[in-house]
Short mmCIF file of C-alpha atoms and ligand atoms in Angstrom, two decimals:
data_model
loop_
_atom_site.label_atom_id
_atom_site.label_comp_id
_atom_site.label_asym_id
_atom_site.label_seq_id
_atom_site.Cartn_x
_atom_site.Cartn_y
_atom_site.Cartn_z
CA UNK W 204 0.02 0.51 0.45
CA UNK W 205 1.09 3.58 -0.65
CA UNK W 206 -0.03 6.64 0.27
CA UNK W 207 1.46 10.80 -0.45
CA UNK W 208 4.10 12.27 1.20
CA UNK W 209 6.48 16.14 0.04
CA UNK W 210 9.71 15.08 0.41
CA UNK W 211 11.96 18.32 0.95
CA UNK W 212 15.03 17.94 -1.33
CA UNK W 213 16.66 20.59 -1.04
CA UNK W 214 17.14 23.96 -2.62
CA UNK W 215 13.58 25.20 -1.61
CA UNK W 216 12.40 22.36 -3.53
CA UNK W 217 9.39 19.93 -2.20
CA UNK W 218 8.19 16.87 -4.36
CA UNK W 219 5.12 14.42 -3.44
CA UNK W 220 5.97 11.25 -3.91
CA UNK W 221 4.80 7.99 -2.56
CA UNK W 222 5.38 6.13 -0.66
CA UNK W 223 5.04 1.93 0.71
CA UNK W 224 3.22 2.30 4.19
CA UNK W 225 5.51 0.12 6.32
CA UNK W 226 4.15 -1.64 9.21
CA UNK W 227 4.42 -0.11 13.17
CA UNK W 228 7.62 -1.95 15.33
CA UNK W 229 6.78 -2.84 18.56
CA UNK W 230 6.52 -0.05 20.84
CA UNK W 231 5.32 2.76 18.00
CA UNK W 232 1.79 4.53 16.58
CA UNK W 233 0.91 4.18 13.26
CA UNK W 234 -0.86 8.31 13.23
CA UNK W 235 -3.43 8.92 9.31
CA UNK W 236 -1.57 12.48 10.02
CA UNK W 237 -4.73 15.09 8.99
CA UNK W 238 -3.01 18.63 9.49
CA UNK W 239 0.36 20.10 10.09
CA UNK W 240 1.58 23.19 10.92
CA UNK W 241 4.60 25.13 9.25
CA UNK W 242 6.87 26.56 11.47
CA UNK W 243 10.38 29.42 11.26
CA UNK W 244 11.72 26.45 12.18
CA UNK W 245 10.41 24.54 8.24
CA UNK W 246 11.12 28.43 6.93
CA UNK W 247 14.77 27.12 8.31
CA UNK W 248 15.30 24.13 6.52
CA UNK W 249 13.69 25.40 3.30
CA UNK W 250 15.88 27.65 2.69
CA UNK W 251 18.61 25.30 2.88
CA UNK W 252 20.20 26.37 6.36
CA UNK W 253 19.21 22.72 8.37
CA UNK W 254 20.44 20.61 5.58
CA UNK W 255 23.67 18.71 7.32
CA UNK W 256 20.54 17.86 9.09
CA UNK W 257 17.68 17.24 7.10
CA UNK W 258 19.48 16.25 3.79
CA UNK W 259 18.13 16.69 0.45
CA UNK W 260 15.72 13.58 1.25
CA UNK W 261 13.63 14.94 4.26
CA UNK W 262 10.37 14.34 5.67
CA UNK W 263 9.58 17.97 7.12
CA UNK W 264 7.01 18.58 9.96
CA UNK W 265 6.52 18.52 13.11
CA UNK W 266 3.79 20.54 14.57
CA UNK W 267 1.13 17.53 13.52
CA UNK W 268 -2.64 15.71 14.74
CA UNK W 269 -3.70 13.10 13.58
CA UNK W 270 -5.63 9.36 14.23
CA UNK W 271 -4.98 5.99 15.32
CA UNK W 272 -4.38 3.75 12.27
CA UNK W 273 -2.63 1.16 13.60
CA UNK W 274 -0.93 -0.07 17.16
CA UNK W 275 2.73 -1.54 17.08
CA UNK W 276 3.08 -4.49 19.18
CA UNK W 277 3.64 -4.24 22.63
CA UNK W 278 1.20 -0.46 22.49
CA UNK W 279 -1.70 -0.66 25.16
CA UNK W 280 -1.53 2.89 26.46
CA UNK W 281 -3.31 4.15 23.15
CA UNK W 282 -6.27 2.43 20.57
CA UNK W 283 -7.44 2.18 17.26
CA UNK W 284 -9.00 5.91 16.81
CA UNK W 285 -7.91 8.41 19.38
CA UNK W 286 -7.51 11.45 17.95
CA UNK W 287 -3.83 12.64 18.66
CA UNK W 288 -0.71 14.76 18.73
CA UNK W 289 3.42 14.11 18.81
CA UNK W 290 5.48 15.57 20.61
CA UNK W 291 8.71 15.44 18.18
CA UNK W 292 11.40 14.41 20.18
CA UNK W 293 12.87 11.34 21.35
CA UNK W 294 15.93 11.64 23.73
CA UNK W 295 17.97 8.67 24.80
CA UNK W 296 17.51 8.48 28.22
CA UNK W 297 21.17 6.92 29.42
CA UNK W 298 23.06 10.85 29.08
CA UNK W 299 23.38 13.09 32.57
CA UNK W 300 20.76 15.06 31.15
CA UNK W 301 17.68 12.74 30.83
CA UNK W 302 18.98 10.73 34.52
CA UNK W 303 18.08 13.87 36.25
CA UNK W 304 15.16 14.03 34.31
CA UNK W 305 15.36 16.74 32.18
CA UNK W 306 15.27 14.33 29.04
CA UNK W 307 13.31 17.03 26.62
CA UNK W 308 17.03 18.62 26.40
CA UNK W 309 18.60 14.81 25.88
CA UNK W 310 22.51 15.45 25.16
CA UNK W 311 21.35 13.23 22.13
CA UNK W 312 17.93 14.79 21.52
CA UNK W 313 16.66 13.72 18.06
CA UNK W 314 13.71 16.10 17.14
CA UNK W 315 11.60 14.42 14.46
CA UNK W 316 10.78 16.52 11.62
CA UNK W 317 14.57 17.01 11.04
CA UNK W 318 16.89 14.48 12.29
CA UNK W 319 13.98 11.68 11.31
CA UNK W 320 10.98 12.11 9.10
CA UNK W 321 8.30 14.47 10.05
CA UNK W 322 4.99 14.83 10.23
CA UNK W 323 4.26 16.18 5.84
CA UNK W 324 2.53 12.57 5.07
CA UNK W 325 -0.28 10.14 5.10
CA UNK W 326 1.13 7.99 7.37
CA UNK W 327 3.86 8.36 10.33
CA UNK W 328 5.33 5.81 12.56
CA UNK W 329 6.32 7.07 15.84
CA UNK W 330 7.40 5.63 19.39
CA UNK W 331 4.28 5.48 21.22
CA UNK W 332 5.50 7.65 23.92
CA UNK W 333 5.62 10.79 21.80
CA UNK W 334 2.08 11.25 22.17
CA UNK W 335 -0.65 12.42 23.23
CA UNK W 336 -4.47 12.09 23.41
CA UNK W 337 -6.46 15.11 21.90
CA UNK W 338 -9.79 15.85 24.46
CA UNK W 339 -13.05 15.95 23.36
CA UNK W 340 -14.74 19.26 21.70
CA UNK W 341 -11.08 20.05 20.16
CA UNK W 342 -10.71 19.69 16.40
CA UNK W 343 -8.24 18.29 14.86
CA UNK W 344 -7.17 21.49 12.86
CA UNK W 345 -7.29 23.79 16.01
CA UNK W 346 -5.23 20.51 17.59
CA UNK W 347 -1.87 21.24 14.56
CA UNK W 348 -1.21 24.30 17.17
CA UNK W 349 -0.34 22.36 20.51
CA UNK W 350 3.43 22.37 19.09
CA UNK W 351 3.86 26.23 18.49
CA UNK W 352 1.60 26.76 21.80
CA UNK W 353 3.22 24.06 24.21
CA UNK W 354 7.69 26.31 23.39
CA UNK W 355 5.19 28.69 24.68
CA UNK W 356 3.54 27.65 27.68
CA UNK W 357 7.52 25.97 28.69
CA UNK W 358 8.92 29.26 27.90
CA UNK W 359 5.94 30.74 30.56
CA UNK W 360 6.57 27.81 32.70
CA UNK W 361 10.43 28.45 33.13
CA UNK W 362 9.82 32.01 34.20
CA UNK W 363 7.96 31.66 36.21
CA UNK W 364 4.65 34.01 35.10
CA UNK W 365 1.83 34.68 37.75
CA UNK W 366 -0.87 37.12 38.55
CA UNK W 367 -0.87 40.55 38.60
CA UNK W 368 2.79 40.48 36.61
CA UNK W 369 3.72 42.79 34.20
CA UNK W 370 4.90 41.20 30.86
CA UNK W 371 6.87 42.67 28.01
CA UNK W 372 7.31 40.15 25.03
CA UNK W 373 10.00 41.04 22.61
CA UNK W 374 9.10 40.74 19.69
CA UNK W 375 5.33 39.63 17.95
CA UNK W 376 6.01 37.40 15.43
CA UNK W 377 3.96 33.73 15.70
CA UNK W 378 5.53 33.35 18.98
CA UNK W 379 5.27 35.93 21.19
CA UNK W 380 2.05 36.14 19.97
CA UNK W 381 1.45 32.53 22.25
CA UNK W 382 3.78 33.48 24.71
CA UNK W 383 1.58 36.84 25.55
CA UNK W 384 -2.37 34.21 24.88
CA UNK W 385 -1.08 31.71 27.12
CA UNK W 386 0.95 34.68 29.55
CA UNK W 387 -2.25 36.21 29.68
CA UNK W 388 -4.20 33.33 30.39
CA UNK W 389 -1.55 32.78 33.76
CA UNK W 390 -3.14 36.90 34.90
CA UNK W 391 -0.33 38.61 33.81
CA UNK W 392 -0.64 42.32 32.05
CA UNK W 393 0.96 41.66 28.86
CA UNK W 394 2.49 44.25 26.53
CA UNK W 395 4.25 42.89 23.36
CA UNK W 396 6.80 44.95 21.73
CA UNK W 397 7.41 45.28 18.01
CA UNK W 398 8.28 47.50 15.05
CA UNK W 399 6.32 45.67 12.13
CA UNK W 400 3.89 47.42 11.52
CA UNK W 401 1.09 44.77 10.33
CA UNK W 402 2.47 42.62 13.16
CA UNK W 403 1.43 45.66 15.63
CA UNK W 404 -1.97 45.83 14.11
CA UNK W 405 -2.44 41.89 14.72
CA UNK W 406 -1.31 42.09 18.17
CA UNK W 407 -3.73 44.52 18.75
CA UNK W 408 -6.36 42.86 16.88
CA UNK W 409 -5.83 39.94 19.49
CA UNK W 410 -7.01 42.31 22.56
CA UNK W 411 -2.46 43.39 23.38
CA UNK W 412 -1.27 46.68 24.62
CA UNK W 413 1.90 47.10 21.73
CA UNK W 414 4.64 49.03 21.98
CA UNK W 415 6.47 49.84 19.00
CA UNK W 416 10.73 51.22 19.92
CA UNK W 417 11.14 52.90 16.40
CA UNK W 418 8.85 55.15 17.71
CA UNK W 419 8.52 56.33 21.63
CA UNK W 420 11.06 56.32 24.19
CA UNK W 421 9.38 52.90 24.59
CA UNK W 422 12.09 52.70 28.60
CA UNK W 423 10.25 55.10 29.46
CA UNK W 424 6.77 54.42 27.84
CA UNK W 425 6.42 51.74 29.74
CA UNK W 426 8.47 52.76 33.33
CA UNK W 427 4.66 54.26 32.75
CA UNK W 428 2.89 51.40 31.98
CA UNK W 429 3.97 50.05 35.23
CA UNK W 430 4.30 53.45 37.20
CA UNK W 431 8.51 54.01 37.21
CA UNK W 432 8.44 49.33 38.15
CA UNK W 433 9.43 48.38 35.25
CA UNK W 434 8.46 44.84 33.61
CA UNK W 435 8.31 42.10 36.39
CA UNK W 436 8.53 39.10 33.41
CA UNK W 437 10.67 40.43 30.44
CA UNK W 438 10.57 36.72 26.66
CA UNK W 439 13.36 37.46 24.31
CA UNK W 440 11.81 36.65 21.57
CA UNK W 441 13.14 38.55 18.50
CA UNK W 442 16.68 37.32 17.83
CA UNK W 443 18.20 40.85 17.45
CA UNK W 444 20.51 43.56 19.77
CA UNK W 445 18.23 45.84 20.05
CA UNK W 446 15.94 43.43 21.68
CA UNK W 447 18.62 42.28 24.16
CA UNK W 448 19.54 46.20 24.94
CA UNK W 449 15.50 46.60 25.71
CA UNK W 450 15.29 44.00 27.97
CA UNK W 451 17.56 44.95 30.28
CA UNK W 452 16.71 48.87 30.24
CA UNK W 453 12.43 48.44 31.35
CA UNK W 454 13.64 44.62 33.76
CA UNK W 455 12.37 45.69 37.18
CA UNK W 456 13.79 44.63 40.61
CA UNK W 457 14.53 41.20 40.62
CA UNK W 458 12.61 40.79 37.15
CA UNK W 459 13.02 37.37 35.35
CA UNK W 460 14.11 37.01 31.82
CA UNK W 461 13.42 34.68 29.41
CA UNK W 462 15.14 33.81 26.16
CA UNK W 463 13.31 32.42 23.85
CA UNK W 464 15.12 33.62 19.84
CA UNK W 465 17.99 31.89 18.66
CA UNK W 466 20.30 34.37 18.58
CA UNK W 467 22.67 33.99 15.14
CA UNK W 468 25.62 35.50 16.39
CA UNK W 469 26.72 35.74 20.64
CA UNK W 470 24.83 40.01 21.85
CA UNK W 471 26.14 42.39 24.34
CA UNK W 472 24.54 42.19 27.34
CA UNK W 473 24.21 44.64 29.57
CA UNK W 474 25.73 42.01 33.16
CA UNK W 475 25.33 45.70 35.28
CA UNK W 476 22.22 45.58 35.53
CA UNK W 477 21.43 41.80 36.67
CA UNK W 478 23.36 43.07 39.48
CA UNK W 479 22.40 46.36 39.76
CA UNK W 480 18.81 44.76 39.55
CA UNK W 481 19.78 41.49 41.02
CA UNK W 482 17.61 40.06 37.39
CA UNK W 483 17.32 36.72 36.57
CA UNK W 484 17.97 35.28 33.53
CA UNK W 485 16.67 32.17 32.74
CA UNK W 486 16.42 29.90 29.20
CA UNK W 487 14.28 27.62 27.67
CA UNK W 488 14.07 25.07 24.91
CA UNK W 489 11.35 22.53 23.75
CA UNK W 490 8.67 21.71 25.81
CA UNK W 491 8.65 18.96 28.26
CA UNK W 492 5.01 16.26 28.11
CA UNK W 493 3.77 19.07 31.28
CA UNK W 494 3.14 21.47 28.31
CA UNK W 495 1.95 19.76 25.78
CA UNK W 496 -0.75 18.38 28.40
CA UNK W 497 -1.52 22.66 29.52
CA UNK W 498 -0.94 23.22 25.79
CA UNK W 499 -3.79 21.12 24.95
CA UNK W 500 -6.02 22.25 28.20
CA UNK W 501 -6.09 25.37 27.26
CA UNK W 502 -7.59 24.25 23.25
CA UNK W 503 -10.36 22.78 25.62
CA UNK W 504 -10.70 25.19 27.16
CA UNK W 505 -11.60 27.84 24.26
CA UNK W 506 -8.42 30.05 26.34
CA UNK W 507 -6.36 30.21 22.13
CA UNK W 508 -8.80 32.03 19.29
CA UNK W 509 -7.39 29.12 16.90
CA UNK W 510 -9.33 30.08 13.76
CA UNK W 511 -7.99 34.14 13.78
CA UNK W 512 -4.63 32.13 14.10
CA UNK W 513 -4.66 30.11 12.08
CA UNK W 514 -4.01 32.54 8.53
CA UNK W 515 -3.58 29.60 5.14
CA UNK W 516 -4.93 26.43 4.60
CA UNK W 517 -2.70 24.05 1.91
CA UNK W 518 -2.78 20.77 0.82
CA UNK W 519 0.06 18.95 0.52
CA UNK W 520 1.27 19.52 -3.06
CA UNK W 521 1.43 23.15 -2.03
CA UNK W 522 4.52 22.45 0.89
CA UNK W 523 7.12 25.15 -1.32
CA UNK W 524 3.81 27.04 -2.74
CA UNK W 525 3.14 27.95 1.38
CA UNK W 526 6.33 27.88 2.82
CA UNK W 527 7.32 30.64 0.00
CA UNK W 528 3.62 33.25 1.39
CA UNK W 529 4.84 32.06 4.75
CA UNK W 530 8.90 34.28 4.34
CA UNK W 531 7.46 37.06 2.28
CA UNK W 532 4.01 37.67 4.23
CA UNK W 533 5.15 39.11 7.67
CA UNK W 534 0.92 39.22 8.46
CA UNK W 535 0.31 35.50 8.46
CA UNK W 536 0.98 33.89 11.96
CA UNK W 537 0.50 30.31 10.88
CA UNK W 538 -0.05 28.35 7.67
CA UNK W 539 -2.05 25.01 8.33
CA UNK W 540 -1.58 21.67 5.44
CA UNK W 541 -4.49 19.58 5.36
CA UNK W 542 -2.40 16.01 5.34
CA UNK W 543 -4.70 13.14 4.75
CA UNK W 544 -7.29 12.04 7.11
CA UNK W 545 -9.89 14.25 8.44
ZN1 ZN D 815 7.46 24.39 14.38
ZN1 ZN D 816 19.70 11.54 26.91
#
């Protein structure tokens, strides 16, 4: 039996090919993939920046939803027909990091959809330990947001955001917006800093207070918002030096700064502010099982305006086009690919 799969084949190109189905091995489940989201990581792959990891014959895609089609031997915790999402991380279980309980940042971590084949295929075999059941009432379409939402949940949990705190998010792209939604749901007062006008409009439409550091003296303006106290929690999602300068400048005494963006070069950080205000800096990378559960609960409770976040919906043969549009249009938040069964 064969099915459709979209392969990244290098040089900004994807091709739809027929693949032969294989039975799930012991400890694996086979999923009929319904939807798969595309994100900044997929754009990096599309532009060839990650060819060393992907090669030029790779099925990518890691933000999916689907239905269990088959169980491999020794899988007892799931049933055929259940709607599920996959947490696309494979850890070794043996390294010091795994042994200390931080499997999500295992020293030998494999990311499914980069290091191994991902979800842009109709049938997908994955280890059962990566699978989470979608709660009743959450559609397969909306559940495809679980992965990026789990990123935001992990960031907000790492930063220990609590009710009533003033939170600044530097960078109003898709991840910044999702962090804003999760932080807002934790009861924080959220402000998003962004310089792109189109993205500012979207953030406003989603109900966020925004500041544009290009137009105002942001540090004095934010101090106005917080009555000269400064921001309690800052998420650095911009990945640029200006964001790094801003994060220490607007920080309140004992503020927590959470590093979300991946900086291509070593930025210059104002360490004096860490001493002066007793600041704390936290790293945040991918997600843990608890973040997936939190993300699925937020979707189930209707706390996330999924329809407003999904700005493009395409078919499996359109992956190349969809990534092109996503690269060039800053107003797009989330593109979903309809893969198969739904
Ligand atoms: Zn992603
Ligand atoms: Zn490990």
